Structures are given as structure tokens and as C-alpha cells.
Amino acid sequence: MCEKGGERVTGPDVAELVARARAGEPLAVGRLLSLVEAGGARGRQVASALADDGGRAHVVGLTGPPGVGKSTTTSALVAALRARGSRVGVLAVDPSSPFSGGALLGDRVRMAEHAEDPGVFIRSMATRGQLGGLAGATPQALRVLDAAGCDVVLIETVGVGQSEVDVVALADTTVVLLAPGMGDGVQAAKAGVLEVADVFVVNKADRDGATQAVRELRHMIGLGERGEWRVPVLRTVASRGEGVAELVAALDAHRQWSDGSGERDRRRVARAEAEIEAVAVARLRARIRDVHGGLSDLAERVVAGELDPYAAADELQPGLVEPG
Ligand SMILES: Nc1nc2c(ncn2[C@@H]2O[C@H](COP(=O)(O)OP(=O)(O)O)[C@@H](O)[C@H]2O)c(=O)[nH]1
Ligand SMILES: [Mg+2]
């Protein structure tokens, strides 16, 4: 149990856990990940202890529609990266719902081959309802994995929708996966992933329509306004490991480019901004709940015509007015 404010906490000492995690001890890494996931006073202690960790590991986000092959690709990437001696972290992030088992069970089976490997840290994170949500917890988990000496951290999103874009914001390199007949380029453009992709992968290239999908994507990339990084469109058959070496090479190339161009630093600052904002907003939410006991009293006064909603918000945040 931990007390609010962090005076009295029991369980293993955070500093000791951090030291053990830095030595690569999987149990300590797991404990620290649990602490940052739970947040609260001890999560904060972990954050403080790891403040100067982060930024070493190459953070790779994998996103795309369900069933496209993200988990299969992640697992194949782990194998390829382990083969060259890299330490690898894997975060499976479900921004939308607490894990019910289904999809993740399949992922666990796929990841089972890496489960005994001391050079691989695998973690599922459900982030709904916790302090700062996805943006608040995932960067801390990244710092834990960085402290544990991971060279590469793969973040796979399990959910769909806007939250995937948030995951993208966490990554140094974003891989967008598509598959023939699963929506292809047009869907990609609709979902806004064209702008966020650093690398496109057309997986399930063993299926009809892969060539068409690649061509369409290349065309669309050509139409868009691109920076100096040329977004590659790769074909993979992740279930057979085909094209995975090329994907690893593309990830390396993007990392090298973003290091040299300053893009990586720029993204890290953006990431920290999102993190600070998430914590601040979460505090405000907690304040509304804890200090004001929720909004129902104010809401009743608004309904009764005693207050307008702006004046009600003033009571929550004295001195804070909307910009403009
Ligand atoms: N035919 C084919 N099937 C694949 C390929 N990659 C993955 N799959 C299969 O597609 C299904 C969904 O893959 P999964 O990795 O769970 O997708 P996710 O939901 O994006 O994580 C599984 O049955 C995989 O075995 C591929 O390259 N070709
Ligand atoms: Mg998956």
C-alpha cells in the first residue's frame, strides 16, 4: 500500500529496483513497469529515479489495422534484432480498453518463443483510466526499458483509432502496416497515416494485390509534401520472415537520418511536451474529482440557470481563462 504524497511506501526500494533493472534483471524491470503503470506516489518515485534515462533506445512504433500482421511482424523483428545481438523491449499498448484476453492471447502465443530470452522484455499495457493515460505512462515504460539496456523498443498498438496517432507521437520511427485488400492506400490516406509513416510495410505480400497496394502507396507518397526523408514502401510476408531484414535496414536508416537531421531530438521534445501536458491534465481531473467531489453540484447550478458553464469552470480553475 502506498500513501498519498509518497511518505510511507512499502515494498522493494525503488532505488534498489532501478539498480537491479540497470543490471538487466527481468524481475526488477517487470516490477518497475508495474509501478509506472499503476502511477501514484511510487510511480512518481520511479519517474524521478529514471529522469536521466531515456533517449538511448530506438523507439519504433508499429501501427495499422487489426489483423494486418503487427504482432507477427513485431515477433519477426525481435528475432532479427536478437540475431544481431540487440537487446529488445516490446510494449503492446491497448489505448482503448483493459485487456480482456482475446487479441492479446494470440499475441502472447506469438511472443512465447521470446519469453525465455533474457535479452527481450515484453510487456502489455492497458492504459485507460490511469494517470495521464497512454501519453502519461508509456514514456515512463520507455525509460524503464532504456535503463534496462534495450537498444530497440518496439511499441505495438492493439487498439484502433485516434489513439494510434498518440502512439505514433511516442516513436522515433513509425512503421505503418497495411495488407492487400485490407484498405490499402486510400484507407491509409483517410486515416491520416500518410503523414505519420516513416516506413510503410505492405505485409501479407503472399496475397493477391500486394503489388497494386505498393504501387498505390508509392504514388500517394509521391503526391504528398515530403521532407528530405524518403518514405520507403516495403513488402513483407511476416509469417515467413520475408522482407524482415529489409525492414530492419529501413529502421536503421531512419534512425541514422533522424539522428543526423535533428528530427529525433525534435520528436523527443514533442514527446516530453505531451507527457507534461498529460500529467497536468490528469491532475486537474483528479482535482475536480477529489477537491470538488465531481461536477454535479456545479452542473445543477448551471441547469438551474444560476451559473453559465464558463463561470462554473472559473470556480474549478480560479484565475484560468480560456485563451483569446
Ligand atoms: N498470409 C499471411 N498471413 C499473415 C502474414 N503475417 C501475419 N499473418 C497472419 O495474419 C493474422 C493476424 O496477424 P497478427 O500479427 O495477429 O495481426 P495484428 O492484429 O496486426 O497484430 C495471423 O493469423 C497471422 O498469422 C503474412 O505475411 N501472410
Ligand atoms: Mg496484434
CSV table of C-alpha atoms and ligand atoms in Angstrom, one decimal:
chain,number,residue,atom,x,y,z
A,1,MET,CA,0.0,0.0,0.0
A,2,CYS,CA,1.2,3.5,-0.6
A,3,GLU,CA,0.0,6.7,0.9
A,4,LYS,CA,-0.8,9.8,-1.0
A,5,GLY,CA,2.1,12.2,-1.1
A,6,GLY,CA,4.6,9.3,-1.0
A,7,GLU,CA,5.7,9.5,2.6
A,8,ARG,CA,5.1,5.9,3.5
A,9,VAL,CA,5.6,3.3,0.9
A,10,THR,CA,6.4,-0.3,1.4
A,11,GLY,CA,7.7,-3.0,-0.9
A,12,PRO,CA,11.1,-3.1,-2.6
A,13,ASP,CA,13.0,0.2,-2.6
A,14,VAL,CA,12.7,2.0,-5.9
A,15,ALA,CA,16.4,2.8,-6.0
A,16,GLU,CA,17.3,-0.8,-5.5
A,17,LEU,CA,14.8,-1.9,-8.2
A,18,VAL,CA,16.4,0.7,-10.6
A,19,ALA,CA,19.9,-0.7,-9.9
A,20,ARG,CA,18.7,-4.2,-10.5
A,21,ALA,CA,16.9,-3.2,-13.7
A,22,ARG,CA,20.1,-1.4,-14.9
A,23,ALA,CA,21.8,-4.8,-14.4
A,24,GLY,CA,19.2,-6.2,-16.7
A,25,GLU,CA,17.3,-8.3,-14.1
A,26,PRO,CA,14.0,-9.1,-15.7
A,27,LEU,CA,12.1,-9.3,-12.4
A,28,ALA,CA,13.1,-5.8,-11.5
A,29,VAL,CA,12.2,-4.5,-14.9
A,30,GLY,CA,8.8,-6.1,-14.6
A,31,ARG,CA,8.3,-4.5,-11.2
A,32,LEU,CA,9.3,-1.1,-12.4
A,33,LEU,CA,6.9,-1.4,-15.3
A,34,SER,CA,4.1,-2.3,-12.9
A,35,LEU,CA,4.9,0.7,-10.8
A,36,VAL,CA,4.8,3.2,-13.7
A,37,GLU,CA,1.6,1.6,-14.9
A,38,ALA,CA,0.0,2.0,-11.5
A,39,GLY,CA,1.2,5.6,-11.2
A,40,GLY,CA,0.7,7.1,-7.8
A,41,ALA,CA,3.4,8.0,-5.4
A,42,ARG,CA,5.7,5.1,-6.3
A,43,GLY,CA,5.2,5.7,-10.0
A,44,ARG,CA,6.4,9.2,-9.3
A,45,GLN,CA,9.4,7.9,-7.4
A,46,VAL,CA,10.3,5.7,-10.4
A,47,ALA,CA,9.9,8.7,-12.7
A,48,SER,CA,12.3,10.7,-10.6
A,49,ALA,CA,14.8,7.9,-10.4
A,50,LEU,CA,14.8,7.4,-14.2
A,51,ALA,CA,14.7,11.1,-15.1
A,52,ASP,CA,18.1,10.8,-16.9
A,53,ASP,CA,17.3,7.6,-18.6
A,54,GLY,CA,15.6,7.6,-22.0
A,55,GLY,CA,16.8,8.6,-25.4
A,56,ARG,CA,19.3,5.7,-25.9
A,57,ALA,CA,16.9,3.1,-27.2
A,58,HIS,CA,15.5,3.4,-30.7
A,59,VAL,CA,11.7,3.6,-30.2
A,60,VAL,CA,9.9,2.0,-33.1
A,61,GLY,CA,6.1,2.3,-33.2
A,62,LEU,CA,4.1,-0.2,-35.3
A,63,THR,CA,0.6,0.7,-36.2
A,64,GLY,CA,-2.1,-0.4,-38.7
A,65,PRO,CA,-5.5,-2.0,-38.8
A,66,PRO,CA,-6.2,-5.1,-36.7
A,67,GLY,CA,-5.2,-8.3,-38.3
A,68,VAL,CA,-2.6,-6.7,-40.7
A,69,GLY,CA,0.2,-8.6,-39.0
A,70,LYS,CA,1.6,-6.1,-36.4
A,71,SER,CA,2.2,-8.8,-33.8
A,72,THR,CA,3.7,-11.2,-36.4
A,73,THR,CA,6.0,-8.5,-37.7
A,74,THR,CA,6.9,-7.5,-34.1
A,75,SER,CA,7.9,-11.1,-33.3
A,76,ALA,CA,9.9,-11.4,-36.5
A,77,LEU,CA,11.7,-8.1,-35.8
A,78,VAL,CA,12.5,-9.3,-32.3
A,79,ALA,CA,14.1,-12.5,-33.8
A,80,ALA,CA,16.1,-10.4,-36.3
A,81,LEU,CA,17.3,-7.9,-33.8
A,82,ARG,CA,18.2,-10.6,-31.3
A,83,ALA,CA,20.2,-12.4,-34.0
A,84,ARG,CA,22.4,-9.4,-34.3
A,85,GLY,CA,22.8,-9.1,-30.5
A,86,SER,CA,20.5,-6.2,-29.8
A,87,ARG,CA,18.5,-6.1,-26.5
A,88,VAL,CA,14.9,-5.6,-27.3
A,89,GLY,CA,11.8,-4.3,-25.4
A,90,VAL,CA,8.3,-4.8,-26.6
A,91,LEU,CA,5.3,-2.8,-25.4
A,92,ALA,CA,1.9,-3.9,-26.6
A,93,VAL,CA,-0.3,-1.0,-25.9
A,94,ASP,CA,-4.0,-1.0,-25.8
A,95,PRO,CA,-5.1,2.6,-25.5
A,96,SER,CA,-8.8,1.9,-25.7
A,97,SER,CA,-9.7,-0.9,-23.3
A,98,PRO,CA,-8.4,-3.0,-20.5
A,99,PHE,CA,-7.2,-6.4,-21.8
A,100,SER,CA,-10.0,-8.9,-22.0
A,101,GLY,CA,-7.8,-11.7,-23.3
A,102,GLY,CA,-8.8,-12.2,-26.9
A,103,ALA,CA,-6.4,-10.4,-29.2
A,104,LEU,CA,-3.7,-10.4,-26.7
A,105,LEU,CA,-3.8,-14.1,-26.0
A,106,GLY,CA,-2.9,-14.6,-29.7
A,107,ASP,CA,-0.1,-12.1,-29.3
A,108,ARG,CA,1.2,-13.9,-26.2
A,109,VAL,CA,1.3,-17.2,-28.1
A,110,ARG,CA,3.2,-15.5,-30.9
A,111,MET,CA,5.6,-13.9,-28.4
A,112,ALA,CA,6.1,-17.2,-26.5
A,113,GLU,CA,9.2,-18.0,-28.4
A,114,HIS,CA,10.9,-15.0,-27.0
A,115,ALA,CA,9.5,-15.3,-23.4
A,116,GLU,CA,12.6,-17.2,-22.1
A,117,ASP,CA,15.1,-14.9,-23.7
A,118,PRO,CA,16.8,-12.7,-21.1
A,119,GLY,CA,17.6,-10.1,-23.8
A,120,VAL,CA,13.9,-9.5,-24.5
A,121,PHE,CA,11.5,-7.6,-22.3
A,122,ILE,CA,7.8,-8.0,-23.3
A,123,ARG,CA,5.0,-6.0,-21.6
A,124,SER,CA,1.3,-5.4,-22.3
A,125,MET,CA,0.0,-2.2,-21.1
A,126,ALA,CA,-3.6,-1.2,-20.8
A,127,THR,CA,-3.7,2.5,-20.2
A,128,ARG,CA,-7.3,3.5,-19.9
A,129,GLY,CA,-8.2,5.3,-16.7
A,130,GLN,CA,-4.7,5.8,-15.3
A,131,LEU,CA,-2.9,9.0,-14.5
A,132,GLY,CA,-2.1,10.6,-17.8
A,133,GLY,CA,-3.4,7.7,-19.8
A,134,LEU,CA,-1.3,6.5,-22.7
A,135,ALA,CA,0.8,9.6,-23.1
A,136,GLY,CA,1.5,9.6,-19.3
A,137,ALA,CA,2.5,6.0,-18.8
A,138,THR,CA,4.2,4.9,-22.0
A,139,PRO,CA,7.1,7.3,-21.9
A,140,GLN,CA,7.9,6.1,-18.3
A,141,ALA,CA,7.8,2.5,-19.5
A,142,LEU,CA,10.2,3.5,-22.3
A,143,ARG,CA,12.6,4.9,-19.7
A,144,VAL,CA,12.4,1.7,-17.7
A,145,LEU,CA,13.3,-0.3,-20.8
A,146,ASP,CA,16.0,2.2,-21.7
A,147,ALA,CA,17.5,1.8,-18.2
A,148,ALA,CA,17.4,-2.0,-18.7
A,149,GLY,CA,19.7,-1.5,-21.7
A,150,CYS,CA,17.3,-2.1,-24.5
A,151,ASP,CA,18.8,-1.0,-27.8
A,152,VAL,CA,15.4,-1.1,-29.6
A,153,VAL,CA,11.9,-0.8,-28.1
A,154,LEU,CA,9.0,-1.9,-30.3
A,155,ILE,CA,5.6,-0.4,-29.5
A,156,GLU,CA,2.7,-2.3,-31.0
A,157,THR,CA,-0.8,-0.7,-30.7
A,158,VAL,CA,-3.6,-3.2,-30.2
A,159,GLY,CA,-6.4,-0.7,-30.4
A,160,VAL,CA,-7.7,1.3,-33.3
A,161,GLY,CA,-8.5,4.9,-34.0
A,162,GLN,CA,-7.2,8.2,-33.0
A,163,SER,CA,-5.2,6.8,-30.1
A,164,GLU,CA,-2.9,5.1,-32.5
A,165,VAL,CA,-1.8,8.5,-33.6
A,166,ASP,CA,-0.8,9.2,-30.0
A,167,VAL,CA,1.4,6.1,-30.0
A,168,VAL,CA,3.0,7.4,-33.2
A,169,ALA,CA,3.9,10.5,-31.3
A,170,LEU,CA,5.9,8.4,-28.9
A,171,ALA,CA,8.1,6.8,-31.5
A,172,ASP,CA,11.4,7.8,-33.1
A,173,THR,CA,10.4,5.8,-36.1
A,174,THR,CA,6.8,4.9,-37.1
A,175,VAL,CA,6.0,1.9,-39.2
A,176,VAL,CA,2.5,1.8,-40.8
A,177,LEU,CA,1.5,-1.6,-41.8
A,178,LEU,CA,-1.1,-2.3,-44.5
A,179,ALA,CA,-2.1,-5.5,-46.2
A,180,PRO,CA,-3.6,-6.2,-49.7
A,181,GLY,CA,-7.4,-6.0,-49.7
A,182,MET,CA,-7.5,-4.5,-46.1
A,183,GLY,CA,-8.0,-1.0,-47.1
A,184,ASP,CA,-4.7,-0.2,-48.9
A,185,GLY,CA,-3.6,3.3,-49.7
A,186,VAL,CA,-6.9,5.0,-49.9
A,187,GLN,CA,-7.8,4.0,-46.4
A,188,ALA,CA,-4.3,5.0,-45.2
A,189,ALA,CA,-4.9,8.5,-46.6
A,190,LYS,CA,-8.2,8.7,-44.9
A,191,ALA,CA,-6.8,7.6,-41.6
A,192,GLY,CA,-4.1,10.3,-41.8
A,193,VAL,CA,-1.3,7.8,-41.6
A,194,LEU,CA,0.3,9.0,-44.7
A,195,GLU,CA,1.8,11.9,-42.8
A,196,VAL,CA,2.9,9.9,-39.8
A,197,ALA,CA,4.5,7.0,-41.5
A,198,ASP,CA,8.3,6.9,-41.7
A,199,VAL,CA,8.2,3.4,-43.2
A,200,PHE,CA,5.3,1.7,-44.9
A,201,VAL,CA,5.0,-2.0,-44.9
A,202,VAL,CA,2.7,-3.9,-47.2
A,203,ASN,CA,2.5,-7.2,-45.2
A,204,LYS,CA,0.9,-10.4,-46.5
A,205,ALA,CA,2.7,-9.8,-49.8
A,206,ASP,CA,1.9,-13.5,-50.4
A,207,ARG,CA,-1.6,-12.4,-51.1
A,208,ASP,CA,-3.1,-11.0,-54.3
A,209,GLY,CA,-3.0,-7.3,-54.7
A,210,ALA,CA,0.3,-6.6,-52.9
A,211,THR,CA,2.0,-5.2,-56.0
A,212,GLN,CA,-1.0,-2.9,-56.6
A,213,ALA,CA,-1.0,-1.8,-52.9
A,214,VAL,CA,2.7,-1.0,-53.1
A,215,ARG,CA,2.3,1.0,-56.3
A,216,GLU,CA,-0.7,2.9,-54.9
A,217,LEU,CA,1.2,3.8,-51.8
A,218,ARG,CA,4.3,4.9,-53.6
A,219,HIS,CA,2.1,7.1,-55.8
A,220,MET,CA,0.4,8.7,-52.9
A,221,ILE,CA,3.7,9.4,-51.1
A,222,GLY,CA,4.9,11.0,-54.3
A,223,LEU,CA,1.9,13.3,-54.4
A,224,GLY,CA,2.3,14.4,-50.8
A,225,GLU,CA,4.6,17.0,-49.5
A,226,ARG,CA,7.6,15.1,-48.1
A,227,GLY,CA,10.6,16.2,-46.1
A,228,GLU,CA,14.1,15.0,-47.0
A,229,TRP,CA,13.4,11.5,-45.7
A,230,ARG,CA,12.2,9.3,-48.5
A,231,VAL,CA,9.5,7.1,-47.0
A,232,PRO,CA,10.2,3.5,-48.2
A,233,VAL,CA,7.4,1.2,-49.1
A,234,LEU,CA,8.4,-2.4,-48.2
A,235,ARG,CA,6.8,-5.7,-48.9
A,236,THR,CA,6.9,-8.4,-46.2
A,237,VAL,CA,5.5,-11.8,-45.5
A,238,ALA,CA,6.0,-11.5,-41.8
A,239,SER,CA,4.6,-15.0,-41.1
A,240,ARG,CA,7.6,-16.4,-43.1
A,241,GLY,CA,10.1,-13.8,-42.1
A,242,GLU,CA,10.4,-12.5,-45.7
A,243,GLY,CA,11.4,-8.9,-46.1
A,244,VAL,CA,12.2,-8.5,-42.4
A,245,ALA,CA,15.9,-7.9,-43.0
A,246,GLU,CA,14.9,-5.1,-45.3
A,247,LEU,CA,12.6,-3.7,-42.7
A,248,VAL,CA,15.4,-3.8,-40.1
A,249,ALA,CA,17.7,-2.0,-42.6
A,250,ALA,CA,15.0,0.7,-43.1
A,251,LEU,CA,14.6,1.2,-39.4
A,252,ASP,CA,18.3,1.6,-39.0
A,253,ALA,CA,18.4,4.0,-41.9
A,254,HIS,CA,15.6,6.1,-40.5
A,255,ARG,CA,17.3,6.2,-37.1
A,256,GLN,CA,20.5,7.4,-38.7
A,257,TRP,CA,18.8,10.0,-40.7
A,258,SER,CA,16.7,11.3,-37.7
A,259,ASP,CA,19.8,11.4,-35.5
A,260,GLY,CA,21.7,13.4,-38.1
A,261,SER,CA,18.9,15.8,-39.1
A,262,GLY,CA,17.8,16.7,-35.6
A,263,GLU,CA,14.4,15.1,-36.2
A,264,ARG,CA,14.9,12.7,-33.3
A,265,ASP,CA,15.6,15.5,-30.9
A,266,ARG,CA,12.6,17.4,-32.2
A,267,ARG,CA,10.3,14.4,-31.6
A,268,ARG,CA,11.7,13.8,-28.1
A,269,VAL,CA,10.9,17.4,-27.1
A,270,ALA,CA,7.4,16.9,-28.6
A,271,ARG,CA,7.1,13.7,-26.6
A,272,ALA,CA,8.1,15.4,-23.4
A,273,GLU,CA,5.6,18.2,-24.0
A,274,ALA,CA,2.8,15.6,-24.4
A,275,GLU,CA,3.9,13.9,-21.3
A,276,ILE,CA,3.9,17.0,-19.2
A,277,GLU,CA,0.5,18.0,-20.5
A,278,ALA,CA,-0.9,14.6,-19.8
A,279,VAL,CA,0.2,14.7,-16.2
A,280,ALA,CA,-1.1,18.2,-15.7
A,281,VAL,CA,-4.5,17.4,-17.3
A,282,ALA,CA,-4.7,14.2,-15.2
A,283,ARG,CA,-4.1,16.3,-12.1
A,284,LEU,CA,-6.8,18.7,-13.0
A,285,ARG,CA,-9.2,15.8,-13.5
A,286,ALA,CA,-8.2,14.3,-10.1
A,287,ARG,CA,-8.7,17.8,-8.6
A,288,ILE,CA,-12.2,18.0,-10.0
A,289,ARG,CA,-13.0,14.6,-8.5
A,290,ASP,CA,-11.2,14.9,-5.2
A,291,VAL,CA,-11.5,18.6,-4.3
A,292,HIS,CA,-14.8,19.4,-5.8
A,293,GLY,CA,-16.4,15.9,-5.5
A,294,GLY,CA,-17.2,15.9,-9.1
A,295,LEU,CA,-19.2,18.3,-11.2
A,296,SER,CA,-22.7,17.5,-10.2
A,297,ASP,CA,-23.2,20.5,-7.9
A,298,LEU,CA,-21.9,22.9,-10.4
A,299,ALA,CA,-23.9,21.2,-13.1
A,300,GLU,CA,-27.1,21.6,-11.1
A,301,ARG,CA,-26.5,25.3,-10.7
A,302,VAL,CA,-25.9,25.6,-14.5
A,303,VAL,CA,-29.2,23.7,-15.1
A,304,ALA,CA,-31.0,26.0,-12.7
A,305,GLY,CA,-29.7,29.0,-14.5
A,306,GLU,CA,-27.6,30.3,-11.6
A,307,LEU,CA,-24.3,29.9,-13.5
A,308,ASP,CA,-23.2,29.8,-17.0
A,309,PRO,CA,-20.7,27.0,-17.8
A,310,TYR,CA,-17.8,29.4,-18.1
A,311,ALA,CA,-18.5,30.8,-14.7
A,312,ALA,CA,-18.7,27.3,-13.4
A,313,ALA,CA,-15.3,26.4,-14.9
A,314,ASP,CA,-14.0,29.6,-13.2
A,315,GLU,CA,-14.9,28.0,-9.9
A,316,LEU,CA,-12.8,24.9,-10.8
A,317,GLN,CA,-9.8,26.8,-12.0
A,318,PRO,CA,-9.8,30.3,-10.5
A,319,GLY,CA,-7.5,32.6,-12.4
A,320,LEU,CA,-7.5,30.4,-15.5
A,321,VAL,CA,-9.4,31.7,-18.5
A,322,GLU,CA,-9.6,30.4,-22.0
A,323,PRO,CA,-7.1,31.9,-24.5
A,324,GLY,CA,-8.2,34.6,-26.8
B,1,LIG,N1,-0.8,-14.9,-45.3
B,1,LIG,C1,-0.2,-14.2,-44.4
B,1,LIG,N2,-0.7,-14.2,-43.2
B,1,LIG,C2,-0.1,-13.4,-42.2
B,1,LIG,C3,1.1,-12.7,-42.5
B,1,LIG,N3,1.5,-12.1,-41.4
B,1,LIG,C4,0.6,-12.4,-40.4
B,1,LIG,N4,-0.3,-13.2,-40.9
B,1,LIG,C5,-1.5,-13.8,-40.2
B,1,LIG,O1,-2.4,-12.7,-40.0
B,1,LIG,C6,-3.1,-12.9,-38.8
B,1,LIG,C7,-3.1,-11.6,-38.0
B,1,LIG,O2,-1.8,-11.4,-37.6
B,1,LIG,P1,-1.4,-10.5,-36.3
B,1,LIG,O3,0.1,-10.4,-36.3
B,1,LIG,O4,-2.1,-11.0,-35.1
B,1,LIG,O5,-2.0,-9.1,-36.7
B,1,LIG,P2,-2.2,-7.8,-35.8
B,1,LIG,O6,-3.6,-7.8,-35.3
B,1,LIG,O7,-1.9,-6.6,-36.7
B,1,LIG,O8,-1.2,-7.9,-34.6
B,1,LIG,C8,-2.5,-14.1,-38.1
B,1,LIG,O9,-3.2,-15.2,-38.4
B,1,LIG,C9,-1.1,-14.2,-38.8
B,1,LIG,O10,-0.6,-15.5,-38.8
B,1,LIG,C10,1.6,-12.8,-43.9
B,1,LIG,O11,2.6,-12.1,-44.2
B,1,LIG,N5,0.9,-13.5,-44.8
B,2,MG,MG,-1.5,-7.7,-32.5
